[in-house]
């Protein structure tokens, strides 16, 4: 896996210069790592990704909710985050620089296995490998547990935490869902909202944030329904690029296109409902513009799984900046969460099934929006001697159409403005640009990924046509004014290709 660090620099400086994201934020005060501002084009792109996500969930029969981002301590005690959601850290005894102990040990030794190491073992290991502070070369202190939740206070003294995931806040509503869904399981709900993780000195820009937008879909389900999931019928012949944990344990990263039904037969997935969730996650990422050759589904090794997970697969996206990037986790959480909340809240979280009282299981699809946003810019970048461009699929491009008068003369400005308003009113994000040569205006739109440009020239005034130009091929075609908006809509929705027009 070749890491093209320079490529990350290309993407980051494009993002800054052209207004996708800025940071670390707040820039005028020096910036705190792990915080970024979405600039105008980044915000448009994020909205588009969220729209794809939202409609994918809704079409799969999920209902959206929104919960508070701050919850009292007991919630996180119950969820296991207070005790389990932590990194092992060590601090320089002289300059107080903090390091993640596992990273230091892994970097210092190729064969160091961290499996099952206690905090004391890790402290020993650091001494043994003679690891010292990288900035001042002094000795490092004992390895400690560091909780990743951001702590806050409610009123004067009630301990509370910013949520490190949306999932837990969704589980707290389980009894309400039962009423809303008239006691019918499975119940499918999702949330899109902010989550917070107090990472130790996050680097990697948009890939590791202390505040990010999380998407989490949850299915509350009984075990018998997990095995007998009608939705699986519809997808059983679809192929997914799977990298199983057995494959990884044999030292390989070979991805095999596997039919869903075969994946069940071979035991890669135990439950059709869980397999269906993995498939849905893959579909959502396809919808966000990722191509099959840049996607894979990787199963977690048993040692990698989070404290709540019975089985876990990730959607990974290949980037030119960082190689494979983990973008989405699909978790079989069992009934861990509801059982814990039943225990701590003393509220009943069970349902009646076959005359027995059962606490349902939870299947989850979880991801942040900023990672796919970064990966999509990374994957979309292209350049040649003449120009650079972002080949976003038209329906995801932040700006979908740009309108130019050939020159800033009143007789061209007025009709251009009318066309601009018409396209804007039709619901597309449109930019009007009258500055600079037409070639430079095309380049500027290419650079931010605008798929189509409309130019109004003197011919337009005579025969009521305009020039429509496509970003990827740079081809141009003359289009009649009265069908322009309809054609652009069909192009954006991929009901028409540009090649159809140039035939
Ligand atoms: Zn130091």
Short mmCIF file of C-alpha atoms and ligand atoms in Angstrom, two decimals:
data_model
loop_
_atom_site.label_atom_id
_atom_site.label_comp_id
_atom_site.label_asym_id
_atom_site.label_seq_id
_atom_site.Cartn_x
_atom_site.Cartn_y
_atom_site.Cartn_z
CA UNK A 1 0.00 0.00 0.00
CA UNK A 2 1.86 3.04 -1.25
CA UNK A 3 1.15 6.17 0.75
CA UNK A 4 1.19 9.23 -1.43
CA UNK A 5 1.61 11.90 1.24
CA UNK A 6 2.04 14.55 -1.43
CA UNK A 7 -1.33 13.69 -2.84
CA UNK A 8 -2.91 14.54 0.50
CA UNK A 9 -1.20 17.92 0.22
CA UNK A 10 -2.72 18.42 -3.26
CA UNK A 11 -6.21 17.69 -1.93
CA UNK A 12 -5.80 19.74 1.25
CA UNK A 13 -4.56 22.82 -0.56
CA UNK A 14 -7.28 22.53 -3.21
CA UNK A 15 -9.85 22.23 -0.40
CA UNK A 16 -8.52 25.37 1.25
CA UNK A 17 -8.02 27.42 -1.86
CA UNK A 18 -11.35 26.60 -3.51
CA UNK A 19 -13.50 26.64 -0.39
CA UNK A 20 -14.29 23.03 0.56
CA UNK A 21 -12.98 23.15 4.13
CA UNK A 22 -10.81 25.38 6.29
CA UNK A 23 -8.88 24.72 9.46
CA UNK A 24 -7.89 23.57 11.92
CA UNK A 25 -10.48 25.86 13.46
CA UNK A 26 -10.45 28.59 14.77
CA UNK A 27 -7.73 29.58 12.29
CA UNK A 28 -7.26 33.19 13.50
CA UNK A 29 -6.42 31.86 17.00
CA UNK A 30 -3.96 29.27 15.80
CA UNK A 31 -6.45 26.42 15.43
CA UNK A 32 -7.26 23.36 17.56
CA UNK A 33 -6.46 20.11 15.82
CA UNK A 34 -9.43 17.91 15.04
CA UNK A 35 -11.79 20.80 14.28
CA UNK A 36 -12.59 22.00 10.76
CA UNK A 37 -14.95 24.54 9.23
CA UNK A 38 -16.89 23.51 6.18
CA UNK A 39 -16.49 26.22 3.57
CA UNK A 40 -19.36 27.01 1.15
CA UNK A 41 -18.57 24.25 -1.40
CA UNK A 42 -17.83 21.67 1.30
CA UNK A 43 -21.12 22.43 2.98
CA UNK A 44 -22.98 21.99 -0.33
CA UNK A 45 -21.17 18.70 -0.93
CA UNK A 46 -21.93 17.49 2.59
CA UNK A 47 -25.61 18.34 2.17
CA UNK A 48 -25.68 16.30 -1.03
CA UNK A 49 -24.05 13.31 0.66
CA UNK A 50 -26.51 13.58 3.55
CA UNK A 51 -29.40 13.67 1.07
CA UNK A 52 -28.15 10.45 -0.54
CA UNK A 53 -27.78 8.85 2.89
CA UNK A 54 -31.19 10.02 4.09
CA UNK A 55 -33.04 8.80 1.01
CA UNK A 56 -31.22 5.42 1.09
CA UNK A 57 -32.33 4.83 4.68
CA UNK A 58 -35.87 6.06 4.07
CA UNK A 59 -36.23 3.81 1.03
CA UNK A 60 -35.08 0.90 3.21
CA UNK A 61 -37.86 1.65 5.70
CA UNK A 62 -35.80 3.45 8.37
CA UNK A 63 -37.30 6.43 10.28
CA UNK A 64 -35.17 9.40 11.25
CA UNK A 65 -34.87 10.81 14.78
CA UNK A 66 -32.72 13.48 16.42
CA UNK A 67 -31.52 13.34 20.02
CA UNK A 68 -29.57 15.71 22.30
CA UNK A 69 -25.77 15.69 21.94
CA UNK A 70 -25.21 15.98 25.72
CA UNK A 71 -26.28 13.29 28.17
CA UNK A 72 -25.75 12.82 31.92
CA UNK A 73 -22.97 10.57 33.17
CA UNK A 74 -25.19 7.58 33.96
CA UNK A 75 -25.98 7.10 30.26
CA UNK A 76 -22.30 6.61 29.46
CA UNK A 77 -21.75 4.46 32.52
CA UNK A 78 -24.50 2.18 31.22
CA UNK A 79 -23.30 2.22 27.61
CA UNK A 80 -19.79 1.16 28.67
CA UNK A 81 -18.13 4.27 27.26
CA UNK A 82 -17.12 5.68 30.64
CA UNK A 83 -15.04 2.61 31.40
CA UNK A 84 -14.24 1.23 27.97
CA UNK A 85 -13.99 4.06 25.45
CA UNK A 86 -10.38 5.00 25.99
CA UNK A 87 -6.87 5.08 24.59
CA UNK A 88 -3.71 4.14 26.43
CA UNK A 89 -1.47 7.18 26.70
CA UNK A 90 1.90 8.20 28.10
CA UNK A 91 3.09 11.69 28.92
CA UNK A 92 6.62 13.09 28.70
CA UNK A 93 7.97 13.58 32.22
CA UNK A 94 9.62 16.84 31.22
CA UNK A 95 7.68 18.69 28.48
CA UNK A 96 4.23 17.11 29.13
CA UNK A 97 3.77 16.08 25.49
CA UNK A 98 1.13 13.31 25.33
CA UNK A 99 1.46 10.23 23.10
CA UNK A 100 -0.71 7.25 22.34
CA UNK A 101 1.23 4.37 23.84
CA UNK A 102 0.03 1.77 21.32
CA UNK A 103 1.19 3.95 18.40
CA UNK A 104 4.62 4.48 19.96
CA UNK A 105 5.14 0.77 20.57
CA UNK A 106 3.95 -0.21 17.10
CA UNK A 107 6.18 2.39 15.44
CA UNK A 108 9.22 1.36 17.48
CA UNK A 109 8.97 -2.36 16.88
CA UNK A 110 7.72 -4.36 13.90
CA UNK A 111 6.84 -7.48 15.83
CA UNK A 112 5.41 -5.90 18.97
CA UNK A 113 2.02 -7.44 19.58
CA UNK A 114 -0.25 -5.29 21.71
CA UNK A 115 -2.79 -8.05 22.16
CA UNK A 116 -3.69 -8.48 25.81
CA UNK A 117 -1.04 -6.08 27.11
CA UNK A 118 -1.99 -4.43 30.40
CA UNK A 119 -1.10 -0.80 31.16
CA UNK A 120 1.89 -1.97 33.25
CA UNK A 121 3.03 -4.28 30.42
CA UNK A 122 2.94 -1.33 28.03
CA UNK A 123 4.95 0.83 30.44
CA UNK A 124 7.54 -2.00 30.59
CA UNK A 125 7.53 -2.34 26.80
CA UNK A 126 8.27 1.39 26.37
CA UNK A 127 11.27 1.07 28.73
CA UNK A 128 12.42 -2.11 27.01
CA UNK A 129 12.28 -0.54 23.53
CA UNK A 130 13.98 2.62 24.90
CA UNK A 131 11.23 4.86 23.51
CA UNK A 132 11.60 8.50 24.57
CA UNK A 133 9.74 11.76 23.96
CA UNK A 134 10.16 12.66 20.29
CA UNK A 135 10.30 16.40 20.95
CA UNK A 136 12.66 16.66 23.97
CA UNK A 137 14.11 13.11 24.22
CA UNK A 138 13.21 12.83 27.90
CA UNK A 139 11.77 9.81 29.65
CA UNK A 140 8.09 8.95 29.24
CA UNK A 141 5.75 8.46 32.20
CA UNK A 142 3.64 5.41 33.08
CA UNK A 143 0.97 4.34 30.58
CA UNK A 144 -2.51 5.41 31.63
CA UNK A 145 -6.06 5.03 30.44
CA UNK A 146 -7.39 8.19 28.79
CA UNK A 147 -11.12 8.50 28.14
CA UNK A 148 -12.06 9.86 24.71
CA UNK A 149 -15.31 11.51 25.77
CA UNK A 150 -15.59 15.29 26.09
CA UNK A 151 -16.72 16.09 29.59
CA UNK A 152 -19.04 18.93 30.46
CA UNK A 153 -21.37 20.00 33.24
CA UNK A 154 -25.10 20.50 33.48
CA UNK A 155 -26.00 23.34 35.81
CA UNK A 156 -23.55 23.70 38.67
CA UNK A 157 -22.35 20.20 39.24
CA UNK A 158 -24.06 17.45 37.26
CA UNK A 159 -21.43 15.48 35.38
CA UNK A 160 -22.29 15.05 31.71
CA UNK A 161 -20.62 14.11 28.41
CA UNK A 162 -20.88 15.13 24.77
CA UNK A 163 -22.01 11.98 22.97
CA UNK A 164 -19.16 9.99 21.38
CA UNK A 165 -21.71 8.29 19.09
CA UNK A 166 -25.35 8.88 18.20
CA UNK A 167 -26.23 5.18 18.67
CA UNK A 168 -26.55 5.25 22.44
CA UNK A 169 -28.91 8.22 22.37
CA UNK A 170 -31.09 6.28 19.91
CA UNK A 171 -31.24 3.24 22.24
CA UNK A 172 -32.58 5.40 25.08
CA UNK A 173 -35.77 5.81 23.04
CA UNK A 174 -36.48 2.10 22.70
CA UNK A 175 -39.66 2.10 24.81
CA UNK A 176 -40.99 5.08 22.85
CA UNK A 177 -40.28 3.29 19.58
CA UNK A 178 -42.27 0.28 20.75
CA UNK A 179 -45.31 2.50 21.20
CA UNK A 180 -44.76 4.43 17.97
CA UNK A 181 -44.32 1.24 15.92
CA UNK A 182 -47.25 -0.45 17.74
CA UNK A 183 -45.08 -3.13 19.34
CA UNK A 184 -44.01 -4.49 15.97
CA UNK A 185 -40.38 -5.55 15.66
CA UNK A 186 -38.12 -5.11 13.77
CA UNK A 187 -37.89 -1.36 14.31
CA UNK A 188 -35.54 0.54 11.97
CA UNK A 189 -34.43 4.07 12.88
CA UNK A 190 -31.49 6.30 12.06
CA UNK A 191 -29.88 9.51 13.20
CA UNK A 192 -27.65 12.07 11.47
CA UNK A 193 -25.99 14.38 13.97
CA UNK A 194 -22.89 15.62 15.72
CA UNK A 195 -20.67 13.38 17.85
CA UNK A 196 -17.50 14.24 19.76
CA UNK A 197 -14.27 12.38 20.47
CA UNK A 198 -11.47 13.94 22.43
CA UNK A 199 -8.66 12.36 20.39
CA UNK A 200 -5.07 12.83 21.52
CA UNK A 201 -3.40 15.19 19.03
CA UNK A 202 -5.37 14.17 15.93
CA UNK A 203 -3.48 14.67 12.68
CA UNK A 204 -4.78 13.37 9.28
CA UNK A 205 -7.05 16.43 8.74
CA UNK A 206 -10.65 15.55 7.94
CA UNK A 207 -10.09 11.85 8.70
CA UNK A 208 -9.74 12.25 12.45
CA UNK A 209 -11.97 14.89 13.95
CA UNK A 210 -12.88 15.76 17.50
CA UNK A 211 -16.28 16.97 16.32
CA UNK A 212 -17.94 15.31 13.36
CA UNK A 213 -21.30 14.43 11.84
CA UNK A 214 -22.23 10.86 12.42
CA UNK A 215 -24.79 8.72 10.66
CA UNK A 216 -26.07 5.68 12.48
CA UNK A 217 -28.86 3.35 11.43
CA UNK A 218 -30.19 0.85 14.00
CA UNK A 219 -32.44 -2.16 13.63
CA UNK A 220 -33.99 -3.52 16.83
CA UNK A 221 -34.68 -7.13 16.00
CA UNK A 222 -35.43 -10.55 17.47
CA UNK A 223 -33.01 -13.38 16.85
CA UNK A 224 -35.51 -15.42 14.82
CA UNK A 225 -36.07 -12.42 12.49
CA UNK A 226 -32.33 -12.01 11.99
CA UNK A 227 -32.26 -15.50 10.50
CA UNK A 228 -35.44 -15.01 8.56
CA UNK A 229 -35.11 -11.57 6.96
CA UNK A 230 -37.38 -11.14 3.90
CA UNK A 231 -35.24 -8.30 2.48
CA UNK A 232 -32.40 -10.74 1.91
CA UNK A 233 -34.30 -12.35 -0.99
CA UNK A 234 -33.99 -9.12 -3.00
CA UNK A 235 -30.21 -8.92 -2.70
CA UNK A 236 -29.13 -12.57 -2.53
CA UNK A 237 -27.68 -12.55 -6.06
CA UNK A 238 -25.79 -9.28 -5.66
CA UNK A 239 -22.00 -9.36 -5.46
CA UNK A 240 -19.91 -7.66 -2.79
CA UNK A 241 -16.10 -7.26 -2.60
CA UNK A 242 -15.33 -9.15 0.60
CA UNK A 243 -12.10 -9.40 2.58
CA UNK A 244 -12.77 -11.95 5.33
CA UNK A 245 -10.85 -12.19 8.58
CA UNK A 246 -9.66 -15.70 7.69
CA UNK A 247 -8.07 -14.22 4.57
CA UNK A 248 -6.38 -11.54 6.68
CA UNK A 249 -5.21 -14.03 9.28
CA UNK A 250 -3.49 -15.97 6.52
CA UNK A 251 -1.57 -12.76 5.80
CA UNK A 252 -3.42 -11.81 2.63
CA UNK A 253 -5.57 -8.84 1.64
CA UNK A 254 -7.21 -10.52 -1.31
CA UNK A 255 -10.70 -9.20 -2.00
CA UNK A 256 -13.14 -11.68 -3.51
CA UNK A 257 -16.31 -10.65 -5.32
CA UNK A 258 -18.79 -12.85 -3.50
CA UNK A 259 -22.48 -13.42 -4.13
CA UNK A 260 -24.51 -12.66 -0.99
CA UNK A 261 -26.11 -16.10 -0.88
CA UNK A 262 -22.68 -17.73 -1.21
CA UNK A 263 -21.34 -15.54 1.59
CA UNK A 264 -24.04 -16.93 3.89
CA UNK A 265 -23.39 -20.52 2.77
CA UNK A 266 -19.67 -20.14 3.37
CA UNK A 267 -20.36 -18.72 6.83
CA UNK A 268 -18.84 -15.26 6.17
CA UNK A 269 -22.10 -13.91 7.57
CA UNK A 270 -24.07 -15.77 10.22
CA UNK A 271 -27.35 -13.92 9.79
CA UNK A 272 -29.19 -12.78 6.63
CA UNK A 273 -30.38 -9.57 8.38
CA UNK A 274 -26.80 -8.62 9.25
CA UNK A 275 -25.63 -9.46 5.71
CA UNK A 276 -28.43 -7.22 4.41
CA UNK A 277 -27.08 -4.35 6.56
CA UNK A 278 -23.59 -4.83 5.12
CA UNK A 279 -25.13 -4.73 1.64
CA UNK A 280 -27.11 -1.56 2.49
CA UNK A 281 -23.95 0.17 3.73
CA UNK A 282 -22.20 -0.75 0.47
CA UNK A 283 -25.15 0.61 -1.50
CA UNK A 284 -25.12 3.89 0.42
CA UNK A 285 -21.42 4.36 -0.36
CA UNK A 286 -22.02 3.54 -4.03
CA UNK A 287 -24.71 6.20 -3.98
CA UNK A 288 -22.16 8.66 -2.59
CA UNK A 289 -20.21 8.28 -5.83
CA UNK A 290 -17.58 5.65 -4.99
CA UNK A 291 -16.71 3.20 -7.74
CA UNK A 292 -16.44 -0.56 -7.11
CA UNK A 293 -12.67 -0.63 -7.71
CA UNK A 294 -12.17 1.83 -4.83
CA UNK A 295 -14.35 -0.01 -2.32
CA UNK A 296 -14.03 -3.13 -0.23
CA UNK A 297 -15.71 -4.71 2.78
CA UNK A 298 -13.26 -5.81 5.43
CA UNK A 299 -14.19 -8.03 8.34
CA UNK A 300 -12.75 -7.14 11.74
CA UNK A 301 -10.39 -9.58 13.36
CA UNK A 302 -11.92 -10.85 16.61
CA UNK A 303 -9.27 -8.85 18.53
CA UNK A 304 -10.22 -5.61 16.76
CA UNK A 305 -13.88 -5.51 17.69
CA UNK A 306 -15.34 -2.79 19.90
CA UNK A 307 -16.62 -3.68 23.36
CA UNK A 308 -20.20 -4.18 22.12
CA UNK A 309 -19.64 -5.96 18.81
CA UNK A 310 -20.41 -9.62 18.06
CA UNK A 311 -19.45 -9.34 14.39
CA UNK A 312 -18.13 -6.31 12.54
CA UNK A 313 -17.34 -5.40 8.95
CA UNK A 314 -16.05 -2.09 7.62
CA UNK A 315 -16.62 -0.33 4.33
CA UNK A 316 -13.17 0.83 3.26
CA UNK A 317 -12.47 3.35 0.51
CA UNK A 318 -9.20 3.45 -1.38
CA UNK A 319 -7.65 6.91 -1.48
CA UNK A 320 -4.54 8.23 -3.18
CA UNK A 321 -3.77 10.22 -0.02
CA UNK A 322 -3.82 7.49 2.63
CA UNK A 323 -4.39 4.13 0.90
CA UNK A 324 -7.38 2.21 2.29
CA UNK A 325 -9.44 4.29 4.72
CA UNK A 326 -12.00 2.82 7.09
CA UNK A 327 -15.22 4.75 6.43
CA UNK A 328 -18.14 2.80 7.88
CA UNK A 329 -18.69 0.07 10.47
CA UNK A 330 -21.51 -2.45 10.37
CA UNK A 331 -21.94 -3.98 13.81
CA UNK A 332 -23.88 -6.86 15.25
CA UNK A 333 -24.25 -5.40 18.75
CA UNK A 334 -26.32 -8.29 20.11
CA UNK A 335 -28.53 -7.21 23.03
CA UNK A 336 -25.64 -5.65 24.93
CA UNK A 337 -26.96 -2.07 24.79
CA UNK A 338 -30.59 -2.63 25.70
CA UNK A 339 -29.62 -5.05 28.47
CA UNK A 340 -27.26 -2.49 29.98
CA UNK A 341 -29.82 0.31 29.80
CA UNK A 342 -32.43 -1.97 31.35
CA UNK A 343 -30.05 -2.70 34.19
CA UNK A 344 -29.07 0.94 34.84
CA UNK A 345 -32.42 2.66 34.22
CA UNK A 346 -34.54 -0.09 35.83
CA UNK A 347 -36.89 0.35 32.88
CA UNK A 348 -38.10 -2.71 31.02
CA UNK A 349 -36.40 -3.04 27.61
CA UNK A 350 -37.82 -6.44 26.74
CA UNK A 351 -40.68 -7.56 24.52
CA UNK A 352 -42.86 -10.65 24.55
CA UNK A 353 -41.83 -13.25 21.99
CA UNK A 354 -43.06 -16.85 22.00
CA UNK A 355 -44.51 -16.25 25.46
CA UNK A 356 -41.12 -15.24 26.78
CA UNK A 357 -39.65 -11.93 27.77
CA UNK A 358 -36.78 -11.14 25.39
CA UNK A 359 -34.41 -8.17 25.09
CA UNK A 360 -34.03 -7.55 21.34
CA UNK A 361 -30.73 -7.44 19.46
CA UNK A 362 -29.39 -4.44 17.58
CA UNK A 363 -27.84 -4.32 14.11
CA UNK A 364 -26.06 -1.09 13.28
CA UNK A 365 -24.61 0.83 10.33
CA UNK A 366 -22.33 3.63 11.59
CA UNK A 367 -20.19 6.21 9.82
CA UNK A 368 -19.09 9.83 9.79
CA UNK A 369 -19.93 12.10 6.85
CA UNK A 370 -16.57 13.94 6.75
CA UNK A 371 -14.53 10.86 5.80
CA UNK A 372 -16.51 10.02 2.66
CA UNK A 373 -16.50 13.76 1.88
CA UNK A 374 -12.69 13.81 1.96
CA UNK A 375 -12.42 10.46 0.13
CA UNK A 376 -14.77 11.65 -2.62
CA UNK A 377 -12.66 14.75 -3.28
CA UNK A 378 -9.56 12.51 -3.26
CA UNK A 379 -11.11 9.99 -5.66
CA UNK A 380 -12.54 12.67 -7.96
CA UNK A 381 -9.34 14.63 -8.54
CA UNK A 382 -7.83 14.49 -12.00
CA UNK A 383 -5.30 16.62 -13.87
CA UNK A 384 -3.41 16.99 -17.12
CA UNK A 385 -0.96 19.59 -18.47
CA UNK A 386 -3.79 22.00 -19.13
CA UNK A 387 -6.04 21.85 -16.08
CA UNK A 388 -7.16 20.05 -12.96
CA UNK A 389 -10.74 19.00 -12.34
CA UNK A 390 -12.96 17.12 -9.89
CA UNK A 391 -15.04 14.53 -11.67
CA UNK A 392 -17.89 14.40 -9.14
CA UNK A 393 -20.99 12.59 -10.40
CA UNK A 394 -23.24 15.48 -11.56
CA UNK A 395 -25.92 14.84 -8.91
CA UNK A 396 -23.30 15.25 -6.14
CA UNK A 397 -21.39 18.25 -7.50
CA UNK A 398 -21.62 21.27 -5.15
CA UNK A 399 -22.38 23.60 -8.05
CA UNK A 400 -24.30 21.86 -10.80
CA UNK A 401 -24.35 24.56 -13.47
CA UNK A 402 -22.45 27.78 -14.10
CA UNK A 403 -23.82 30.51 -16.35
CA UNK A 404 -21.52 32.91 -18.20
CA UNK A 405 -22.17 35.87 -20.44
CA UNK A 406 -19.41 35.71 -23.07
CA UNK A 407 -18.59 39.33 -22.25
CA UNK A 408 -19.77 41.81 -19.64
CA UNK A 409 -21.88 43.76 -22.13
CA UNK A 410 -25.45 44.70 -21.11
CA UNK A 411 -27.00 42.95 -24.14
CA UNK A 412 -25.39 39.64 -22.97
CA UNK A 413 -25.70 40.21 -19.22
CA UNK A 414 -29.48 40.60 -19.25
CA UNK A 415 -30.36 37.33 -21.05
CA UNK A 416 -27.67 35.46 -19.03
CA UNK A 417 -29.27 36.67 -15.83
CA UNK A 418 -32.67 35.42 -16.98
CA UNK A 419 -31.22 31.97 -17.74
CA UNK A 420 -29.40 31.93 -14.41
CA UNK A 421 -32.63 32.69 -12.51
CA UNK A 422 -34.53 30.08 -14.46
CA UNK A 423 -32.02 27.33 -13.62
CA UNK A 424 -31.87 28.45 -10.00
CA UNK A 425 -35.67 28.43 -9.72
CA UNK A 426 -35.74 24.90 -11.14
CA UNK A 427 -33.91 23.72 -8.01
CA UNK A 428 -30.29 23.40 -9.16
CA UNK A 429 -27.34 25.10 -7.47
CA UNK A 430 -26.10 27.58 -10.04
CA UNK A 431 -23.31 30.11 -10.17
CA UNK A 432 -23.22 33.27 -12.26
CA UNK A 433 -19.72 34.30 -13.27
CA UNK A 434 -18.92 37.28 -15.50
CA UNK A 435 -15.25 37.79 -14.59
CA UNK A 436 -12.21 36.97 -16.72
CA UNK A 437 -11.75 35.15 -20.03
CA UNK A 438 -14.18 32.36 -20.84
CA UNK A 439 -11.31 29.84 -20.71
CA UNK A 440 -10.39 30.91 -17.18
CA UNK A 441 -14.00 30.73 -16.07
CA UNK A 442 -14.23 27.14 -17.40
CA UNK A 443 -11.02 26.22 -15.52
CA UNK A 444 -12.37 27.65 -12.28
CA UNK A 445 -15.54 25.55 -12.55
CA UNK A 446 -13.54 22.45 -13.52
CA UNK A 447 -11.46 22.87 -10.42
CA UNK A 448 -14.50 22.73 -8.14
CA UNK A 449 -16.18 19.98 -10.14
CA UNK A 450 -19.07 21.83 -11.80
CA UNK A 451 -20.24 19.37 -14.47
CA UNK A 452 -21.94 21.83 -16.87
CA UNK A 453 -21.42 25.42 -18.01
CA UNK A 454 -23.78 27.55 -20.09
CA UNK A 455 -22.39 30.42 -22.16
CA UNK A 456 -24.52 33.14 -23.68
CA UNK A 457 -22.90 34.77 -26.74
CA UNK A 458 -23.92 36.95 -29.70
CA UNK A 459 -25.21 33.96 -31.63
CA UNK A 460 -27.62 33.38 -28.74
CA UNK A 461 -29.26 36.72 -29.41
CA UNK A 462 -29.84 35.77 -33.05
CA UNK A 463 -30.98 32.13 -32.95
CA UNK A 464 -31.99 31.67 -29.31
CA UNK A 465 -29.40 28.96 -28.58
CA UNK A 466 -26.65 28.77 -25.93
CA UNK A 467 -23.40 26.83 -25.60
CA UNK A 468 -23.54 23.94 -23.14
CA UNK A 469 -20.13 22.62 -22.14
CA UNK A 470 -19.29 19.45 -20.25
CA UNK A 471 -16.53 19.31 -17.63
CA UNK A 472 -14.99 15.86 -18.26
CA UNK A 473 -14.84 15.84 -22.07
CA UNK A 474 -14.66 19.66 -22.43
CA UNK A 475 -17.00 19.15 -25.38
CA UNK A 476 -19.49 21.82 -26.30
CA UNK A 477 -22.85 21.67 -27.95
CA UNK A 478 -25.41 24.30 -28.93
CA UNK A 479 -28.74 23.87 -27.23
CA UNK A 480 -32.07 25.56 -27.86
CA UNK A 481 -32.99 27.98 -25.09
CA UNK A 482 -36.46 26.58 -24.48
CA UNK A 483 -35.20 23.04 -23.72
CA UNK A 484 -32.03 24.07 -21.83
CA UNK A 485 -33.33 23.65 -18.25
CA UNK A 486 -34.94 20.31 -19.02
CA UNK A 487 -31.74 19.02 -20.66
CA UNK A 488 -29.61 20.10 -17.70
CA UNK A 489 -31.97 18.36 -15.29
CA UNK A 490 -31.80 15.16 -17.30
CA UNK A 491 -28.00 15.37 -17.41
CA UNK A 492 -27.77 15.95 -13.64
CA UNK A 493 -30.11 13.03 -12.92
CA UNK A 494 -28.18 10.81 -15.39
CA UNK A 495 -31.27 10.31 -17.53
CA UNK A 496 -29.22 11.66 -20.43
CA UNK A 497 -25.51 11.59 -21.20
CA UNK A 498 -23.61 14.42 -22.82
CA UNK A 499 -22.66 12.05 -25.63
CA UNK A 500 -26.38 11.73 -26.45
CA UNK A 501 -26.38 15.47 -27.22
CA UNK A 502 -23.28 15.53 -29.36
CA UNK A 503 -24.35 12.66 -31.60
ZN1 LIG B 1 9.27 15.80 26.08
#
